[in-house]
Coordinates of N, CA and C and ligand atoms in Angstrom, one line a residue:
M1 N 256.1 69.3 2.2 CA 257.5 68.8 2.5 C 257.7 67.4 1.5
A2 N 259.0 67.3 1.2 CA 259.3 66.1 0.4 C 260.6 65.5 0.7
I3 N 260.7 64.3 0.7 CA 262.0 63.6 0.8 C 262.6 63.6 -0.6
R4 N 263.9 64.1 -0.6 CA 264.6 64.1 -1.8 C 265.6 62.9 -1.9
E5 N 266.0 62.6 -3.1 CA 267.0 61.5 -3.3 C 268.4 62.1 -2.9
I6 N 269.1 61.3 -2.2 CA 270.4 61.6 -1.7 C 271.5 61.1 -2.8
L7 N 272.3 61.9 -3.3 CA 273.3 61.5 -4.3 C 274.4 60.9 -3.5
T8 N 275.0 59.7 -4.1 CA 276.1 59.1 -3.4 C 277.4 59.1 -4.2
F9 N 278.6 59.0 -3.6 CA 279.8 58.9 -4.3 C 279.8 57.6 -5.2
P10 N 280.4 57.6 -6.4 CA 281.1 58.7 -7.0 C 280.3 59.6 -7.9
D11 N 279.1 60.0 -7.5 CA 278.3 60.9 -8.4 C 279.1 62.3 -8.5
P12 N 279.3 62.7 -9.8 CA 280.2 63.9 -10.0 C 279.6 65.2 -9.5
V13 N 278.2 65.2 -9.2 CA 277.6 66.4 -8.7 C 278.2 66.7 -7.2
L14 N 278.6 65.7 -6.6 CA 279.1 65.9 -5.2 C 280.5 66.5 -5.2
R15 N 281.1 66.6 -6.4 CA 282.4 67.3 -6.6 C 282.4 68.7 -6.9
K16 N 281.1 69.2 -7.1 CA 280.9 70.6 -7.7 C 280.9 71.5 -6.5
T17 N 281.4 72.8 -6.7 CA 281.4 73.8 -5.8 C 280.1 74.5 -5.8
A18 N 279.3 74.5 -4.6 CA 278.0 75.2 -4.6 C 278.1 76.7 -4.7
K19 N 277.0 77.2 -5.3 CA 277.1 78.8 -5.4 C 276.5 79.4 -4.2
E20 N 276.9 80.7 -3.9 CA 276.4 81.4 -2.9 C 274.9 81.7 -3.1
V21 N 274.1 81.7 -2.0 CA 272.7 82.0 -2.0 C 272.6 83.5 -2.1
A22 N 271.7 84.1 -3.1 CA 271.6 85.6 -3.1 C 270.1 85.9 -2.9
T23 N 269.2 84.9 -3.1 CA 267.8 85.2 -3.0 C 267.2 84.5 -1.8
F24 N 266.6 85.2 -0.9 CA 266.0 84.6 0.3 C 264.5 84.7 0.3
D25 N 264.0 83.6 -0.3 CA 262.5 83.6 -0.6 C 261.8 82.4 -0.1
E26 N 260.6 82.2 -0.4 CA 259.8 81.0 0.2 C 260.5 79.8 -0.4
A27 N 260.9 79.8 -1.6 CA 261.5 78.6 -2.3 C 262.8 78.0 -1.5
L28 N 263.5 79.1 -0.9 CA 264.7 78.6 -0.1 C 264.3 78.0 1.1
K29 N 263.2 78.5 1.8 CA 262.6 78.1 3.0 C 262.1 76.6 2.8
Q30 N 261.5 76.4 1.7 CA 260.9 75.1 1.3 C 262.0 74.2 1.2
L31 N 263.2 74.5 0.5 CA 264.4 73.7 0.2 C 264.9 73.3 1.6
S32 N 265.0 74.2 2.6 CA 265.4 73.9 3.9 C 264.6 72.8 4.6
R33 N 263.3 73.0 4.5 CA 262.3 72.0 5.0 C 262.6 70.6 4.4
D34 N 262.7 70.6 3.1 CA 262.9 69.3 2.4 C 264.2 68.7 2.8
M35 N 265.2 69.6 2.9 CA 266.6 69.0 3.3 C 266.4 68.4 4.7
A36 N 265.7 69.1 5.6 CA 265.7 68.6 7.0 C 264.9 67.2 7.0
E37 N 263.8 67.2 6.2 CA 263.0 65.9 6.2 C 263.8 64.8 5.5
T38 N 264.6 65.1 4.6 CA 265.4 64.1 3.9 C 266.5 63.6 4.9
M39 N 267.1 64.6 5.7 CA 268.1 64.2 6.6 C 267.6 63.3 7.7
Y40 N 266.4 63.7 8.3 CA 265.8 62.9 9.3 C 265.3 61.5 8.8
H41 N 264.8 61.5 7.7 CA 264.5 60.2 7.0 C 265.6 59.3 6.9
A42 N 266.8 59.7 6.6 CA 267.8 58.9 6.2 C 268.2 57.7 7.1
P43 N 268.4 57.9 8.5 CA 268.5 59.1 9.2 C 270.0 59.6 9.3
G44 N 270.1 60.9 9.3 CA 271.4 61.6 9.5 C 271.4 62.8 10.4
I45 N 272.4 63.4 10.5 CA 272.5 64.6 11.5 C 273.0 65.8 10.8
G46 N 273.2 65.7 9.4 CA 273.6 66.9 8.7 C 273.4 66.7 7.2
L47 N 273.1 67.7 6.5 CA 273.0 67.5 5.0 C 273.3 68.8 4.3
A48 N 274.0 68.7 3.1 CA 274.4 69.9 2.4 C 273.5 69.8 1.1
A49 N 273.1 71.0 0.6 CA 272.2 71.0 -0.5 C 272.7 70.3 -1.7
N50 N 274.0 70.2 -1.9 CA 274.5 69.6 -3.1 C 274.4 68.0 -3.0
Q51 N 274.1 67.6 -1.8 CA 273.9 66.1 -1.7 C 272.6 65.7 -2.3
I52 N 271.6 66.7 -2.4 CA 270.4 66.3 -3.1 C 270.3 67.1 -4.5
G53 N 271.5 67.4 -5.0 CA 271.7 67.9 -6.5 C 271.4 69.4 -6.6
V54 N 271.3 70.0 -5.4 CA 271.0 71.4 -5.6 C 272.5 72.3 -5.2
L55 N 273.0 72.9 -6.3 CA 274.2 73.5 -6.0 C 274.2 74.9 -5.4
L56 N 273.6 75.0 -4.2 CA 273.5 76.2 -3.5 C 274.2 76.0 -2.1
Q57 N 274.8 77.0 -1.4 CA 275.5 77.0 -0.2 C 274.5 76.9 0.9
M58 N 273.9 75.9 1.2 CA 273.0 75.7 2.2 C 273.2 74.3 2.9
V59 N 273.3 74.4 4.4 CA 273.3 73.1 4.9 C 272.3 73.0 6.1
V60 N 271.8 71.9 6.5 CA 271.0 71.8 7.6 C 271.7 70.8 8.8
V61 N 271.5 71.2 9.9 CA 272.4 70.5 10.9 C 271.5 70.2 12.0
D62 N 271.4 69.0 12.5 CA 270.6 68.6 13.7 C 271.1 69.1 14.9
I63 N 270.2 69.8 15.7 CA 270.6 70.3 17.0 C 269.6 69.8 18.2
S64 N 269.0 68.7 17.9 CA 268.1 68.1 18.8 C 268.7 67.7 20.1
T65 N 268.1 68.0 21.2 CA 268.8 67.6 22.5 C 267.9 66.3 23.1
S66 N 266.8 66.0 22.4 CA 266.0 64.7 22.9 C 265.5 64.1 21.6
E67 N 265.2 62.8 21.7 CA 264.6 62.0 20.6 C 263.2 62.6 20.2
E68 N 262.5 63.0 21.1 CA 261.0 63.4 20.9 C 261.0 64.7 20.0
E69 N 261.9 65.6 20.3 CA 261.7 66.9 19.5 C 262.9 67.1 18.6
K70 N 262.6 67.1 17.2 CA 263.7 67.2 16.3 C 263.8 68.6 16.1
K71 N 265.1 69.1 16.2 CA 265.4 70.6 16.0 C 266.6 70.7 15.1
F72 N 266.6 71.6 14.1 CA 267.7 71.7 13.2 C 267.9 73.2 12.9
I73 N 269.1 73.5 12.5 CA 269.3 74.9 12.0 C 269.8 74.9 10.5
S74 N 269.4 75.9 9.8 CA 269.9 76.0 8.5 C 270.9 77.1 8.4
L75 N 271.9 76.9 7.8 CA 273.1 77.7 7.6 C 273.2 78.1 6.1
I76 N 273.1 79.3 5.8 CA 273.3 79.8 4.4 C 274.6 80.4 4.2
N77 N 275.3 80.1 3.1 CA 276.7 80.5 2.9 C 277.5 80.5 4.0
P78 N 277.7 79.4 4.7 CA 278.4 79.2 5.9 C 280.0 79.3 5.6
V79 N 280.7 80.0 6.5 CA 282.1 80.0 6.4 C 282.8 79.8 7.7
I80 N 283.7 79.0 7.8 CA 284.5 78.6 9.0 C 285.7 79.7 9.1
S81 N 285.4 80.7 10.0 CA 286.4 81.8 9.9 C 287.6 81.6 10.8
E82 N 287.5 80.6 11.8 CA 288.6 80.4 12.6 C 288.5 78.9 13.1
G83 N 289.6 78.3 13.3 CA 289.6 77.0 13.8 C 290.7 76.7 14.9
Q84 N 290.3 76.0 15.9 CA 291.3 75.7 17.0 C 291.2 74.3 17.5
G85 N 292.5 73.9 17.8 CA 292.6 72.4 18.4 C 292.5 71.5 17.3
C86 N 292.5 70.2 17.8 CA 292.4 69.1 16.8 C 291.8 67.9 17.4
V87 N 290.8 67.4 16.9 CA 290.3 66.0 17.4 C 290.1 65.1 16.3
T88 N 290.2 63.8 16.7 CA 290.1 62.7 15.7 C 288.9 61.9 16.2
D89 N 287.9 61.8 15.3 CA 286.7 61.0 15.8 C 286.1 60.3 14.5
E90 N 285.3 59.4 14.7 CA 284.7 58.5 13.6 C 283.6 59.4 12.8
E91 N 283.7 59.3 11.6 CA 282.7 60.1 10.7 C 282.1 59.2 9.6
G92 N 280.9 59.4 9.3 CA 280.3 58.7 8.2 C 279.6 59.9 7.4
C93 N 279.0 59.5 6.2 CA 278.3 60.5 5.4 C 277.2 59.7 4.7
L94 N 276.0 60.5 4.5 CA 275.0 59.8 3.8 C 275.1 59.5 2.3
S95 N 276.2 60.3 1.8 CA 276.5 60.1 0.4 C 277.7 59.2 0.4
V96 N 278.3 58.6 1.3 CA 279.3 57.6 1.2 C 278.8 56.3 1.9
I97 N 278.3 55.3 1.0 CA 277.6 54.2 1.6 C 278.5 53.2 2.3
D98 N 278.0 52.6 3.3 CA 278.7 51.6 4.1 C 280.1 51.8 4.4
Y99 N 280.3 53.0 5.0 CA 281.7 53.3 5.4 C 281.8 54.4 6.5
T100 N 282.6 54.1 7.4 CA 283.0 55.2 8.4 C 284.5 55.1 8.6
S101 N 285.1 56.2 9.1 CA 286.5 56.4 9.3 C 286.8 57.4 10.3
T102 N 287.9 57.3 10.9 CA 288.3 58.4 11.7 C 288.8 59.5 10.9
V103 N 288.5 60.8 11.3 CA 288.8 62.1 10.6 C 289.3 63.1 11.6
E104 N 290.3 63.8 11.2 CA 290.9 64.8 12.1 C 290.1 66.1 11.7
R105 N 289.7 66.8 12.8 CA 289.0 68.1 12.5 C 289.4 69.1 13.6
F106 N 289.0 70.4 13.4 CA 289.2 71.4 14.4 C 288.3 71.0 15.6
K107 N 288.7 71.2 16.9 CA 287.9 71.0 18.0 C 286.9 72.1 18.2
K108 N 287.3 73.3 17.9 CA 286.4 74.5 18.0 C 286.5 75.4 16.8
I109 N 285.4 75.9 16.4 CA 285.5 76.8 15.3 C 284.6 78.0 15.5
K110 N 284.8 79.0 14.7 CA 284.0 80.2 14.6 C 283.3 80.1 13.2
V111 N 282.0 80.4 13.2 CA 281.2 80.2 12.0 C 280.5 81.6 11.7
T112 N 280.6 82.0 10.5 CA 279.7 83.0 10.0 C 278.8 82.5 8.9
A113 N 277.6 82.8 8.9 CA 276.6 82.3 8.0 C 275.5 83.3 7.9
L114 N 274.5 83.0 7.0 CA 273.2 83.8 7.1 C 272.2 82.9 7.4
D115 N 271.0 83.4 8.0 CA 269.9 82.5 8.3 C 268.9 82.6 7.0
L116 N 267.7 81.9 7.2 CA 266.9 81.9 6.1 C 266.3 83.1 5.5
D117 N 266.4 84.2 6.4 CA 265.9 85.4 6.0 C 267.1 86.5 5.5
G118 N 268.3 85.8 5.5 CA 269.4 86.6 5.0 C 270.1 87.4 6.1
N119 N 269.6 87.2 7.3 CA 270.3 87.9 8.5 C 271.6 87.2 8.8
P120 N 272.6 88.0 9.2 CA 273.9 87.4 9.5 C 273.9 86.7 10.9
L121 N 274.6 85.5 10.9 CA 274.8 84.8 12.1 C 276.3 84.7 12.3
E122 N 276.7 84.6 13.6 CA 278.1 84.5 13.9 C 278.1 83.7 15.3
F123 N 278.6 82.5 15.3 CA 278.6 81.8 16.5 C 279.9 80.8 16.7
E124 N 280.1 80.3 17.9 CA 281.2 79.3 18.0 C 280.6 77.9 18.2
A125 N 281.3 77.0 17.8 CA 280.9 75.6 17.8 C 281.9 74.7 18.4
E126 N 281.6 73.6 19.1 CA 282.7 72.8 19.7 C 282.3 71.4 19.4
D127 N 283.3 70.4 19.4 CA 283.1 69.0 19.5 C 282.2 68.6 18.3
R128 N 281.2 67.8 18.7 CA 280.3 67.1 17.8 C 279.7 68.1 16.8
F129 N 279.2 69.2 17.3 CA 278.4 70.2 16.5 C 279.6 70.8 15.5
A130 N 280.7 71.1 16.0 CA 281.8 71.7 15.2 C 282.2 70.6 14.0
R131 N 282.2 69.5 14.4 CA 282.5 68.4 13.4 C 281.5 68.4 12.3
I132 N 280.3 68.3 12.7 CA 279.2 68.3 11.7 C 279.3 69.4 10.8
I133 N 279.4 70.7 11.3 CA 279.5 71.8 10.4 C 280.8 71.8 9.5
Q134 N 281.9 71.3 10.0 CA 283.1 71.2 9.1 C 282.8 70.2 8.0
H135 N 282.2 69.2 8.3 CA 281.9 68.0 7.2 C 280.9 68.6 6.3
E136 N 280.0 69.3 6.7 CA 278.9 69.9 5.8 C 279.4 71.0 4.9
V137 N 280.3 71.9 5.5 CA 280.9 72.9 4.7 C 281.8 72.3 3.7
D138 N 282.5 71.3 4.0 CA 283.3 70.5 3.0 C 282.5 70.2 1.8
H139 N 281.3 69.6 2.0 CA 280.4 69.2 1.0 C 280.2 70.4 -0.1
L140 N 280.0 71.6 0.5 CA 279.8 72.8 -0.4 C 280.9 73.2 -1.3
H141 N 282.1 72.6 -0.9 CA 283.2 72.9 -1.7 C 283.7 71.6 -2.5
G142 N 282.7 70.7 -2.6 CA 282.9 69.5 -3.4 C 283.8 68.5 -2.8
K143 N 284.0 68.5 -1.5 CA 284.8 67.7 -0.6 C 284.1 66.7 0.2
L144 N 284.6 65.5 0.2 CA 283.9 64.5 1.1 C 285.0 64.1 2.1
F145 N 284.4 63.4 3.3 CA 285.3 63.0 4.3 C 286.4 62.0 3.9
I146 N 286.1 61.2 2.8 CA 287.0 60.3 2.4 C 288.3 60.9 1.7
D147 N 288.1 62.3 1.4 CA 289.3 62.9 0.8 C 290.3 63.3 2.0
R148 N 289.8 63.2 3.3 CA 290.7 63.5 4.4 C 291.1 62.2 5.1
I149 N 291.1 61.0 4.5 CA 291.6 59.9 5.2 C 292.9 59.4 4.3
S150 N 293.6 58.5 4.7 CA 294.8 58.1 4.1 C 294.6 57.5 2.7
P151 N 295.5 57.7 1.7 CA 295.3 57.1 0.4 C 295.0 55.6 0.4
L152 N 295.7 54.9 1.3 CA 295.4 53.5 1.4 C 294.0 53.1 1.8
K153 N 293.6 53.9 3.0 CA 292.1 53.6 3.3 C 291.1 54.0 2.1
R154 N 291.5 55.0 1.6 CA 290.5 55.4 0.5 C 290.5 54.4 -0.7
S155 N 291.6 53.8 -1.1 CA 291.6 52.9 -2.2 C 290.9 51.6 -1.7
L156 N 291.1 51.2 -0.4 CA 290.3 50.1 0.1 C 288.8 50.2 0.0
Y157 N 288.4 51.6 0.3 CA 287.0 51.8 0.3 C 286.5 51.8 -1.1
K158 N 287.2 52.2 -2.0 CA 286.8 52.2 -3.5 C 286.6 50.8 -4.0
K159 N 287.5 50.0 -3.6 CA 287.5 48.5 -3.9 C 286.1 47.9 -3.3
K160 N 285.9 48.2 -2.0 CA 284.8 47.7 -1.3 C 283.5 48.2 -2.0
L161 N 283.5 49.4 -2.4 CA 282.4 50.1 -2.9 C 282.0 49.4 -4.4
K162 N 283.0 49.1 -5.0 CA 282.9 48.5 -6.4 C 282.3 47.2 -6.3
K163 N 282.7 46.4 -5.2 CA 281.9 45.1 -4.9 C 280.6 45.3 -4.6
I164 N 280.2 46.3 -3.8 CA 278.8 46.6 -3.3 C 278.1 46.9 -4.5
L165 N 278.5 47.7 -5.4 CA 277.8 48.2 -6.7 C 277.6 47.1 -7.5
Q166 N 278.6 46.2 -7.7 CA 278.5 45.1 -8.6 C 277.5 44.0 -8.1
S167 N 277.4 43.8 -6.8 CA 276.5 42.8 -6.4 C 275.1 43.3 -6.3
A168 N 275.0 44.7 -6.4 CA 273.6 45.3 -6.4 C 273.0 45.3 -7.8
S169 N 273.9 45.2 -8.8 CA 273.3 45.5 -10.2 C 273.0 44.1 -10.8
Ligands
NI1 NI1 278.3 64.2 4.3

């Protein structure tokens, strides 16, 4: 297993649309393990493959119920087929440094995806779990949570980021 580098905004790779996975082999399983390790190391609760520069439609999402036992699921080619209700809650992203904001998302979603062996999955998700999946699926389409906040908040964040990057260089 290996910890990969997480790309951060405004890296242009984060704006690319990831390709559908067509080959379900050992390399894909290895990628999923690396993504999980990278996510937990960050630490984070979800990660999309394009955040580590791999343009494939794969996300990992933490589903741990306790601190001691880390559990995650890998979703390949995930699609949100239905959405219901609306909740606003705080969101952050490993690719958007030093920033969180409230974002509106569906409360409940229906998801179709494939597992690491290419078997179809279909399930419903709610609240926090639904929020993470919506956030990660956005990544696969080149979208970040800061695209879903007001233009004013976004421009304030860009200014703040500029200062952070300048003081780091
Ligand atoms: Ni993110």
